[in-house]
Coordinates of C-alpha atoms and ligand atoms in Angstrom, one line a residue:
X1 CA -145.6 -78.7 -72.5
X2 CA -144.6 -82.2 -71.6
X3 CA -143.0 -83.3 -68.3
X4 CA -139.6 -83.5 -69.9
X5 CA -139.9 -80.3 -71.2
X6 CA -140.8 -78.8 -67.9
X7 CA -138.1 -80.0 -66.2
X8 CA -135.6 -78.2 -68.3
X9 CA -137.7 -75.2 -68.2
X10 CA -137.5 -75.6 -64.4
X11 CA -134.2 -76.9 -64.0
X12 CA -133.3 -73.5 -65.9
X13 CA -134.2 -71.7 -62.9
X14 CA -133.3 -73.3 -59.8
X15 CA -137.6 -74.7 -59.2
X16 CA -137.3 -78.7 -59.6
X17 CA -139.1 -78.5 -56.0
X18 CA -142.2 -77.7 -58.3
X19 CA -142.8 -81.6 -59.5
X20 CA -142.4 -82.8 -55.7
X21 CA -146.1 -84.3 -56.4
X22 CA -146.5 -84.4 -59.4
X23 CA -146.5 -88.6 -59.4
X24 CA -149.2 -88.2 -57.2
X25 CA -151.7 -86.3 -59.3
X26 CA -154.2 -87.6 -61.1
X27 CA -153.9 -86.9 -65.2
X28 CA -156.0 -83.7 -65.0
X29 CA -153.7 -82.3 -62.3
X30 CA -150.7 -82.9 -64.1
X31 CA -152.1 -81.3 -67.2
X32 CA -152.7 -78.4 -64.9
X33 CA -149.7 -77.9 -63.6
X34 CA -147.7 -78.5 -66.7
X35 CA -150.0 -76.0 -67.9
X36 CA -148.9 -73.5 -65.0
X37 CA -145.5 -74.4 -65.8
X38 CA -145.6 -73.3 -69.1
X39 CA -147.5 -69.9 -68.3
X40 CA -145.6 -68.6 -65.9
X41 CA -142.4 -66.1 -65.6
X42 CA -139.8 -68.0 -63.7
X43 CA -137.4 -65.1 -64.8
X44 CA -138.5 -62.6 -62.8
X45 CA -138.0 -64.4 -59.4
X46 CA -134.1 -63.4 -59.3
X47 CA -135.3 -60.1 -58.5
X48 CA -136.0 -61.1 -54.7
X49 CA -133.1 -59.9 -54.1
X50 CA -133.8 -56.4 -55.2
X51 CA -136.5 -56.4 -51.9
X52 CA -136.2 -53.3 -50.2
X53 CA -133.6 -51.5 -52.4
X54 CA -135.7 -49.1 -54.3
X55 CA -135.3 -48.6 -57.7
X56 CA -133.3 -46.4 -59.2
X57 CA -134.6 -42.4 -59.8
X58 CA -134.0 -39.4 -62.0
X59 CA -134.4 -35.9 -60.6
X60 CA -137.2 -34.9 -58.4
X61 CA -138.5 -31.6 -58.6
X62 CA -141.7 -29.8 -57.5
X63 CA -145.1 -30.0 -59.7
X64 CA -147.8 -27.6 -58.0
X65 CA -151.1 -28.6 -57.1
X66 CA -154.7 -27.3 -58.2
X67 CA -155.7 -26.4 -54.6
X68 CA -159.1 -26.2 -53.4
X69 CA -158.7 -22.3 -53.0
X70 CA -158.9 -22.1 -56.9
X71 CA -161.2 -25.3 -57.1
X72 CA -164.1 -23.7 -54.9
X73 CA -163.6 -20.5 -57.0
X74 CA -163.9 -22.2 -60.4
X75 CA -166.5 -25.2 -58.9
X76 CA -169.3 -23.6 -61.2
X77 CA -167.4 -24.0 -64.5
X78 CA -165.6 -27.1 -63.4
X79 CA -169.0 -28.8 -62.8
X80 CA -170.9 -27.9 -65.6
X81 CA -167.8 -28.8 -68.1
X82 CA -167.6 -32.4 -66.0
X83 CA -171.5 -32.6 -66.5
X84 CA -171.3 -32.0 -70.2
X85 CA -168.3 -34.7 -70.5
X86 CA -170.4 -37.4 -68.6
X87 CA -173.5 -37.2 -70.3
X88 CA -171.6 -37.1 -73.5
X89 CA -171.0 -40.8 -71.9
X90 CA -167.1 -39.9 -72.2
X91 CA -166.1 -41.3 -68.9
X92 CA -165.9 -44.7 -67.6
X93 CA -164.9 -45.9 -64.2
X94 CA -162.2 -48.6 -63.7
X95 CA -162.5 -50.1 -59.8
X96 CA -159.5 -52.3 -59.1
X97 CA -160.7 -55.0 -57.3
X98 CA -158.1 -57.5 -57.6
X99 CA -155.4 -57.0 -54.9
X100 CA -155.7 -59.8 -52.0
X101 CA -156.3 -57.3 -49.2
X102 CA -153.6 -59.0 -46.7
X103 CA -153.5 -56.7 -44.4
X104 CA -157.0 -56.5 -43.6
X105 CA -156.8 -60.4 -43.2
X106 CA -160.2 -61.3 -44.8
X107 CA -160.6 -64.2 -46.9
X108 CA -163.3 -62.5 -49.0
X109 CA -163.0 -60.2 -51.5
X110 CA -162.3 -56.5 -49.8
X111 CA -164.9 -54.7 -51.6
X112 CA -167.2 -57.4 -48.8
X113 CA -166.3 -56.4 -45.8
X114 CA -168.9 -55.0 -44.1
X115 CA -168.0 -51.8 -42.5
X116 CA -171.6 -51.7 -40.8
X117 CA -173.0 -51.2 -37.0
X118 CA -176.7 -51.5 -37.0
X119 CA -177.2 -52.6 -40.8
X120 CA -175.3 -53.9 -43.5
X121 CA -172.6 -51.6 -45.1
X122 CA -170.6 -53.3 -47.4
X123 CA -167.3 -51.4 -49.1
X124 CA -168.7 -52.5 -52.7
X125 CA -172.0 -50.7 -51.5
X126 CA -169.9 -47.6 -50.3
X127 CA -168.1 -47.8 -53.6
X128 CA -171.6 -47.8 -56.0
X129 CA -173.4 -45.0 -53.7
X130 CA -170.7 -42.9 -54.5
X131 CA -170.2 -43.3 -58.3
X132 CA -174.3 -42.9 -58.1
X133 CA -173.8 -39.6 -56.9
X134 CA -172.1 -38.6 -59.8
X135 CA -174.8 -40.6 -62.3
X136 CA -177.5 -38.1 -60.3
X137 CA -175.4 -35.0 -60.9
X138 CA -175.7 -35.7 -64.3
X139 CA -179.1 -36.2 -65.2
X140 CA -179.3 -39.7 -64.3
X141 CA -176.6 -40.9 -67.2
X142 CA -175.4 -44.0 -66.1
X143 CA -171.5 -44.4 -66.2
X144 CA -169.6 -47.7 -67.5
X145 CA -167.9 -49.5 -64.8
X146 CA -165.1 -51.7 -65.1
X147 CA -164.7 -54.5 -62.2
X148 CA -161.0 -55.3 -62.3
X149 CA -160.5 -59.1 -60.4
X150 CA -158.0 -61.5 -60.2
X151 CA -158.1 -65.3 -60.7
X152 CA -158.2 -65.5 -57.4
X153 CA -161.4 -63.4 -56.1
X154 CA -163.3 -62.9 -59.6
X155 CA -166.1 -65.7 -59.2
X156 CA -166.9 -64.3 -55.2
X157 CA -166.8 -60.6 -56.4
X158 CA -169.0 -61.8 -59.6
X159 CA -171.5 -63.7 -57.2
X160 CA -171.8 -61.0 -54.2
X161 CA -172.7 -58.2 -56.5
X162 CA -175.2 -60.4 -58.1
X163 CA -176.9 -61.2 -55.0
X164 CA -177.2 -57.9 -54.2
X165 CA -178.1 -56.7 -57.3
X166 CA -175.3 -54.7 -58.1
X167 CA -175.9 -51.9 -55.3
X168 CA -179.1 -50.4 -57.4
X169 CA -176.6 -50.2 -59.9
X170 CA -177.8 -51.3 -63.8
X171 CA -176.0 -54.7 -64.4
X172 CA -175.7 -54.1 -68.0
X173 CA -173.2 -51.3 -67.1
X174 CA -170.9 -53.3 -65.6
X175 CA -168.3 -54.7 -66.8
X176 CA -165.9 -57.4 -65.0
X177 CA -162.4 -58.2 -66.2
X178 CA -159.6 -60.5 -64.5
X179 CA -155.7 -59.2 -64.4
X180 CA -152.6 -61.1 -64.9
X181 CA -151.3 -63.2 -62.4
X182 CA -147.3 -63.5 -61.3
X183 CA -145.3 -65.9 -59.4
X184 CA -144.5 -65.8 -55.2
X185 CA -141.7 -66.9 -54.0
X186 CA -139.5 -67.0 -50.6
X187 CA -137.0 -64.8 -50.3
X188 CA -134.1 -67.0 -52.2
X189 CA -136.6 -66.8 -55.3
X190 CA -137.9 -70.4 -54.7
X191 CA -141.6 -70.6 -55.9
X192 CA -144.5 -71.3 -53.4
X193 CA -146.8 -74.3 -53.9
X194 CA -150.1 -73.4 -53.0
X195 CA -151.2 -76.6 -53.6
X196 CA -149.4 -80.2 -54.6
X197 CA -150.5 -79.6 -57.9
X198 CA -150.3 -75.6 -57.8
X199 CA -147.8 -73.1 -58.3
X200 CA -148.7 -69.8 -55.7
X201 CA -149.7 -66.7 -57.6
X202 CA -150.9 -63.5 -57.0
X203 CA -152.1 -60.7 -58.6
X204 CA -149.4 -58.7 -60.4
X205 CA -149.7 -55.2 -59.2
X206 CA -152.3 -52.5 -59.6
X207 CA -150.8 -51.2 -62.8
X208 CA -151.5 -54.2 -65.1
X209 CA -155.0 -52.7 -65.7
X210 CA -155.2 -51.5 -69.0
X211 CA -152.9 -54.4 -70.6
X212 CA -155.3 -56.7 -68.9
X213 CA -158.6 -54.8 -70.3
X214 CA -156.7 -54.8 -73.5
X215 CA -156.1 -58.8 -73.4
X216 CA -159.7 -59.3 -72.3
X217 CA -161.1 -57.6 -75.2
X218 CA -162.6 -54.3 -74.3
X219 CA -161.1 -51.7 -76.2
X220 CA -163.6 -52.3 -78.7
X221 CA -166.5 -51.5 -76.3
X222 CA -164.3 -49.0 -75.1
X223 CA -164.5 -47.3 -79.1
X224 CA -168.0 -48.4 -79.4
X225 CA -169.3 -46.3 -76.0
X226 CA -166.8 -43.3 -77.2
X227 CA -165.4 -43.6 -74.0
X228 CA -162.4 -40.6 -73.4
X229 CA -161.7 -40.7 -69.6
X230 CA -161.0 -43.5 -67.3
X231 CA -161.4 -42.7 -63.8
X232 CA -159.3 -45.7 -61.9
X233 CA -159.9 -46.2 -58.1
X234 CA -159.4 -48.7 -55.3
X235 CA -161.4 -50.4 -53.5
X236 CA -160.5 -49.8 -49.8
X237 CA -161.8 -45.5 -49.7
X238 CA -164.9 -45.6 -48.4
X239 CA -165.2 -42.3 -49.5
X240 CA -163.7 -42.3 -52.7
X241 CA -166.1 -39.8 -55.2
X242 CA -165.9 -41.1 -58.3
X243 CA -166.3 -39.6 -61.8
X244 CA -167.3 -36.4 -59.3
X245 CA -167.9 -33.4 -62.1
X246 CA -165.5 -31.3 -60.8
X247 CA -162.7 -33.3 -60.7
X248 CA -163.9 -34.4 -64.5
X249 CA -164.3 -30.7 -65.4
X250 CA -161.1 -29.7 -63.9
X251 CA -158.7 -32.6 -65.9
X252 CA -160.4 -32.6 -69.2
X253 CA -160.1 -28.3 -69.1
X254 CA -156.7 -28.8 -68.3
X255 CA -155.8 -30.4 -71.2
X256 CA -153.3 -32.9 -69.1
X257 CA -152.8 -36.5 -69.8
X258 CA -153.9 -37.4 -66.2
X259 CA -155.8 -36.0 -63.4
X260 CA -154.4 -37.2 -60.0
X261 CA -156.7 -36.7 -56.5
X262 CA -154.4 -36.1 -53.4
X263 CA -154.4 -34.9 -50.4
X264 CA -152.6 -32.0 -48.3
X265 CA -149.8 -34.1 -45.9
X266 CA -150.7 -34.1 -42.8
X267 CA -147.1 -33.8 -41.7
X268 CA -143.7 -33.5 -43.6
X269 CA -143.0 -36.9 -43.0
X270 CA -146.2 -38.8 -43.7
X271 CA -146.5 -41.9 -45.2
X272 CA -147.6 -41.0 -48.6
X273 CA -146.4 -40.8 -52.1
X274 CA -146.4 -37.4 -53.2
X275 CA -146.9 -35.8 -56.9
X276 CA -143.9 -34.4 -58.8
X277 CA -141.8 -34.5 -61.7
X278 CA -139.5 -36.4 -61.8
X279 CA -136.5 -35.8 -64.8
X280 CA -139.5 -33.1 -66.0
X281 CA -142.2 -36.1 -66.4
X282 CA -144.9 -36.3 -63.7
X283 CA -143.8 -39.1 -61.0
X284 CA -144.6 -39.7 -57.6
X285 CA -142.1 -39.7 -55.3
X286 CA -142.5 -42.2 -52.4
X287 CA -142.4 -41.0 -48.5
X288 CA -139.3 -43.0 -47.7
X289 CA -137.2 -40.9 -51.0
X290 CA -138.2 -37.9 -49.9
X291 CA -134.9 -36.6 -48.9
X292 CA -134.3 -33.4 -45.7
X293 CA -134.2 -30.5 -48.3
X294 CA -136.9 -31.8 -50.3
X295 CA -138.8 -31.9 -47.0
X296 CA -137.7 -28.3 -46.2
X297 CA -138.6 -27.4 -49.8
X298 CA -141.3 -24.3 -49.8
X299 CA -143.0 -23.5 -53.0
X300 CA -143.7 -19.7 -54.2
X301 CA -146.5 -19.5 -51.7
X302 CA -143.9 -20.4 -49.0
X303 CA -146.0 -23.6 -48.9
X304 CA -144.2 -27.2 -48.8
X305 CA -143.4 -27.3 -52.3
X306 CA -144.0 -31.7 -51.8
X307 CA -147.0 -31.1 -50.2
X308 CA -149.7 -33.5 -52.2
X309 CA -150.1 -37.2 -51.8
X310 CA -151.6 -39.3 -53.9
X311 CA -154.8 -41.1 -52.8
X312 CA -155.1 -43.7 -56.0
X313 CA -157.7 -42.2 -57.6
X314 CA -156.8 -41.1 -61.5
X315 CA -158.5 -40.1 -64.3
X316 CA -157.0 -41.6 -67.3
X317 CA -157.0 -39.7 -71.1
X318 CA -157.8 -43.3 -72.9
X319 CA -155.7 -42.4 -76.4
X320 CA -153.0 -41.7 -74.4
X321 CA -153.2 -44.8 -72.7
X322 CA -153.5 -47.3 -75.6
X323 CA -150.0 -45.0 -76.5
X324 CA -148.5 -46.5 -73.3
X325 CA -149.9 -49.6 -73.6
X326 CA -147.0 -50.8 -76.0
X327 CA -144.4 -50.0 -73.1
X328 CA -143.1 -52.4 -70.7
X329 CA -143.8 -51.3 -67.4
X330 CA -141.0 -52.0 -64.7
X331 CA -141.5 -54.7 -62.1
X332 CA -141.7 -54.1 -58.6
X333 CA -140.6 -56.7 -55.6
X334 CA -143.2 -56.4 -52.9
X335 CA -143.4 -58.2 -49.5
X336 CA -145.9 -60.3 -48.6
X337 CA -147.6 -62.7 -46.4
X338 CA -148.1 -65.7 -49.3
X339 CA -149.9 -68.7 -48.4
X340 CA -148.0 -71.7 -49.1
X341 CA -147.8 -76.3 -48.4
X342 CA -145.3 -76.8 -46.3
X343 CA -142.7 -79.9 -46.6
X344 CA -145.8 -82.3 -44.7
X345 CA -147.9 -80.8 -47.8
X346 CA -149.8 -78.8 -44.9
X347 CA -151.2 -75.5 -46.0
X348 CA -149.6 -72.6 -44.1
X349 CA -151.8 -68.8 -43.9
X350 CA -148.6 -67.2 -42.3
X351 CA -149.1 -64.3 -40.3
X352 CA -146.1 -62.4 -40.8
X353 CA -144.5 -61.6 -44.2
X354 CA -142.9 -64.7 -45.6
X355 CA -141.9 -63.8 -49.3
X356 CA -141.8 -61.7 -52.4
X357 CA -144.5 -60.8 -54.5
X358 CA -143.7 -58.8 -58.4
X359 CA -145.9 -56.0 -58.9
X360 CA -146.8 -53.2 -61.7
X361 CA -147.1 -50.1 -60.3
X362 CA -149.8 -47.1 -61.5
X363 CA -146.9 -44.6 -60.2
X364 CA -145.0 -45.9 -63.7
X365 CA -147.9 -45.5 -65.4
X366 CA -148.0 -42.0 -64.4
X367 CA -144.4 -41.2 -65.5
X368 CA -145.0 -42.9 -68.9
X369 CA -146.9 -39.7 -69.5
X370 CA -146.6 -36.0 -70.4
X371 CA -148.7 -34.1 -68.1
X372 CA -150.6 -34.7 -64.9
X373 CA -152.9 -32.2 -63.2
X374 CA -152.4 -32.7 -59.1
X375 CA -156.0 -31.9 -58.0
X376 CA -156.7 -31.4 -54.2
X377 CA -159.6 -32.8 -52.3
X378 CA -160.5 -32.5 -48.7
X379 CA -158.6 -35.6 -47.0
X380 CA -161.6 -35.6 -44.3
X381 CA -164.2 -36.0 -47.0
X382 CA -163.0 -38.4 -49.9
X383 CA -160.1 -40.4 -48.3
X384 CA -161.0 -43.0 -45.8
X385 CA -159.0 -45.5 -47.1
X386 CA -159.2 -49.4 -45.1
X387 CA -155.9 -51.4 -45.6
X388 CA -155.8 -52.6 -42.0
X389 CA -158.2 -54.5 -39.5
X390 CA -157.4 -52.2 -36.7
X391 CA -155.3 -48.9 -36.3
X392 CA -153.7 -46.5 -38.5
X393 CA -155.8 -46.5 -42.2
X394 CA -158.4 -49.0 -40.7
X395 CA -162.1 -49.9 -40.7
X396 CA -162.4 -48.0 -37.0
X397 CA -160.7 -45.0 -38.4
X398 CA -163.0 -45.6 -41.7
X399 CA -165.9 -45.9 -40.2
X400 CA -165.2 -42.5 -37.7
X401 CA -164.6 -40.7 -41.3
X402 CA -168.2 -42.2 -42.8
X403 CA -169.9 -41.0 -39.4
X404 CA -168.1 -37.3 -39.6
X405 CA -169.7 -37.4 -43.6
X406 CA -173.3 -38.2 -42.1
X407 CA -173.0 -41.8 -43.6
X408 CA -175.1 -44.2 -41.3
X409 CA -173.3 -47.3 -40.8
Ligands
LIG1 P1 -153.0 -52.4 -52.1 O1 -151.7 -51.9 -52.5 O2 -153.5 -51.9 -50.8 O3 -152.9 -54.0 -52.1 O4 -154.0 -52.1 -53.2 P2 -154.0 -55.0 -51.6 O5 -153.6 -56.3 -52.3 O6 -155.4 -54.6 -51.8 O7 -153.8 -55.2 -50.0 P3 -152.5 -55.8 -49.2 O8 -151.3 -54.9 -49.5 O9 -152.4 -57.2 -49.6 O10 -153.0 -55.6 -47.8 C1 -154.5 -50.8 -53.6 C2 -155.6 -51.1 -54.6 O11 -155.1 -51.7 -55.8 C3 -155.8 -52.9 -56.0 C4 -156.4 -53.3 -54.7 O12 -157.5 -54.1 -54.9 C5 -156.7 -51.9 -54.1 O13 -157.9 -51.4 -54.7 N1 -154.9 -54.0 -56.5 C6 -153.7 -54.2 -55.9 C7 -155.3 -54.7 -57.7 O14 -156.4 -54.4 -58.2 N2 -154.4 -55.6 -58.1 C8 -153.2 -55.9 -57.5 O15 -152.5 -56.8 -58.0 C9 -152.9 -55.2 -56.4

């Protein structure tokens, strides 16, 4: 793209402000930019002004949970079905490592945040103790893992894992690919500059996983390994089991598109997206749509019948995901603290939300498909999740949940 060419490309959509500089870049710099210019979406920033008003729903109704009652009771079969499945090498774990971790307010990566007291425990460690677990429960098979970055925190994630030597983990079974990046903008839609020369992007949303493994080249690998099940996690749960037999066992037996790990509320009105159908498809329905009678709503049991939140942990049946994969996944506006030069060319880390991001979603991945199996584990056990520095969901509250588990921090 040429310079003339981007400015009717940015004229189009209200972002001259984008060139301020550019006369004072040097040629590389401007190639850049163009570059950027040429790449990005300008489209989708209109939709700022959707921040905050939802999108629109079908019908909610109930969709029951596997509880632990009939877990513990089947936890034999379960297991040895899971075991079977992972030493077949069917299953592959997917950590999504490329969200910008905001709230916690670190400038690394999250997966290195060090959650230790008298010795080094850092989340990426958490994370690869865990998934060993599950390598030792079956016979010492080693499970793929797939490191989802971003542009942004790729080359720091890459290097701190290499330095410590992946966690014990084999490197050869790891497996790093970058997501897709999007646009951020004020709330009028205006891009951010991140730099003179550099339009501000972020990540675009947790959902763009498989497109992104698609574009970097790995379903072949994916073919190759005979790989059926894709367990996808986050990286904040400390406690997040991964590829646990079980939970394997359970979804492939089930014969479901998707196994989905939540957690009994704690209250009617927590804070959590909960599993259901939605128009008959599986959906999650988030805490602030849950409406008084859906609250009230008692299942046969006499139970909350919107009881189960989801704790973003999912295990994937990969043929029905490369069916998905054609679909276009809806676009979410997200608010967020985007750092930005201001009009001195000063770079501003704001501490309070200052624009809109655009993120995919997992949630729509979920309702893309036909059937999801709800399966309940033990909030105290498997859901320490850290989004915040301090208080609610944070690396104190973490860190009392590793010491309650018997993990020595
Ligand atoms: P969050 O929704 O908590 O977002 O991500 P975040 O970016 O990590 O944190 P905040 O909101 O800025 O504080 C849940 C999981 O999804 C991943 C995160 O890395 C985390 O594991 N994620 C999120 C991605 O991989 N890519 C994204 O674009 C967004």
């Amino acid at each position: 793209m040429n310079i003339e060419e981007a400015k009717v490309k940015l004229a189009k959509y209200g972002q001259e402000h984008v060139l301020k500089y550019y006369d004072e870049l040097d040629a590389a710099g401007q190639q850049a930019l163009l570059a950027q210019i040429e790449d990005t979406d300008f489209s989708i920033l209109k939709r700022c002004s959707e921040l905050g008003k939802g999108s629109e729903r079908g019908v909610f109704t109930p969709l029951a949970a596997m509880q632990r009652s009939e877990i513990t009771e089947r936890e034999a079969e379960f297991t040895a079905k899971g075991i079977e499945v992972i030493k077949a090498g069917k299953t592959a774990a997917v950590l999504l490592a490329g969200g910008m971790g905001t709230r916690l307010g670190s400038d690394n990566p999250k997966g290195m945040y060090d959650i230790g007291l008298t010795k080094h425990v850092y989340i990426f460690q958490r994370i690869i103790e865990n998934l060993l677990d599950s390598v030792k429960a079956a016979d010492g098979t080693y499970i793929r893992l797939f490191i989802m970055t971003s542009e942004k925190n790729n080359d720091a994630t890459v290097a701190f894992l290499k330095e410590h030597d992946f966690f014990g983990y084999p490197e050869d079974k790891v497996t790093f690919f970058k997501q897709e990046m999007a646009p951020a903008s004020d709330y009028e839609g205006k891009v951010y500059m991140e730099e003179k020369g550099r339009i501000s992007t972020s990540p675009n949303g947790n959902a763009g996983w498989f497109s992104s493994m698609i574009k970097a080249g790995l379903l072949p690998l994916i073919h190759e390994e005979g790989i059926e099940w894709l367990d996808i996690f986050s990286v904040d749960n400390v406690l997040q089991r991964i590829c646990d037999p079980a939970f394997v066992g359970a979804t492939v037996s089930s014969g479901v598109s998707v196994g989905a790990k939540v957690v009994r509320k704690a209250a009617p009105d927590e804070k959590v997206g909960v599993m259901c159908l939605e128009d008959g498809k599986p959906s999650i329905v988030e805490y602030y749509e849950l409406s008084g009678e859906m609250m009230d709503a008692k299942d046969e049991a006499g139970d909350p019948a919107y009881n189960y939140g989801v704790i973003l942990n999912y295990l994937f049946n990969e043929k029905e995901l490369e069916e998905i994969a054609q679909k276009e996944l809806p676009l979410h506006v997200v608010e967020k603290k985007i750092p930005y030069i201001d009009e001195n060319a000063q770079l501003i880390k704001p501490e309070k939300p200052n624009g809109c991001k655009f993120e995919q979603l997992v949630l729509d991945m979920i309702h893309m498909l036909d059937s999801c199996l709800p399966y309940e584990v033990v909030r105290e056990k498997e859901f320490a999740p850290i989004k915040n520095a301090t208080g609610v969901d944070s690396v104190e509250t973490a860190r009392e949940l590793c010491k309650l588990n018997g993990i020595e921090l």
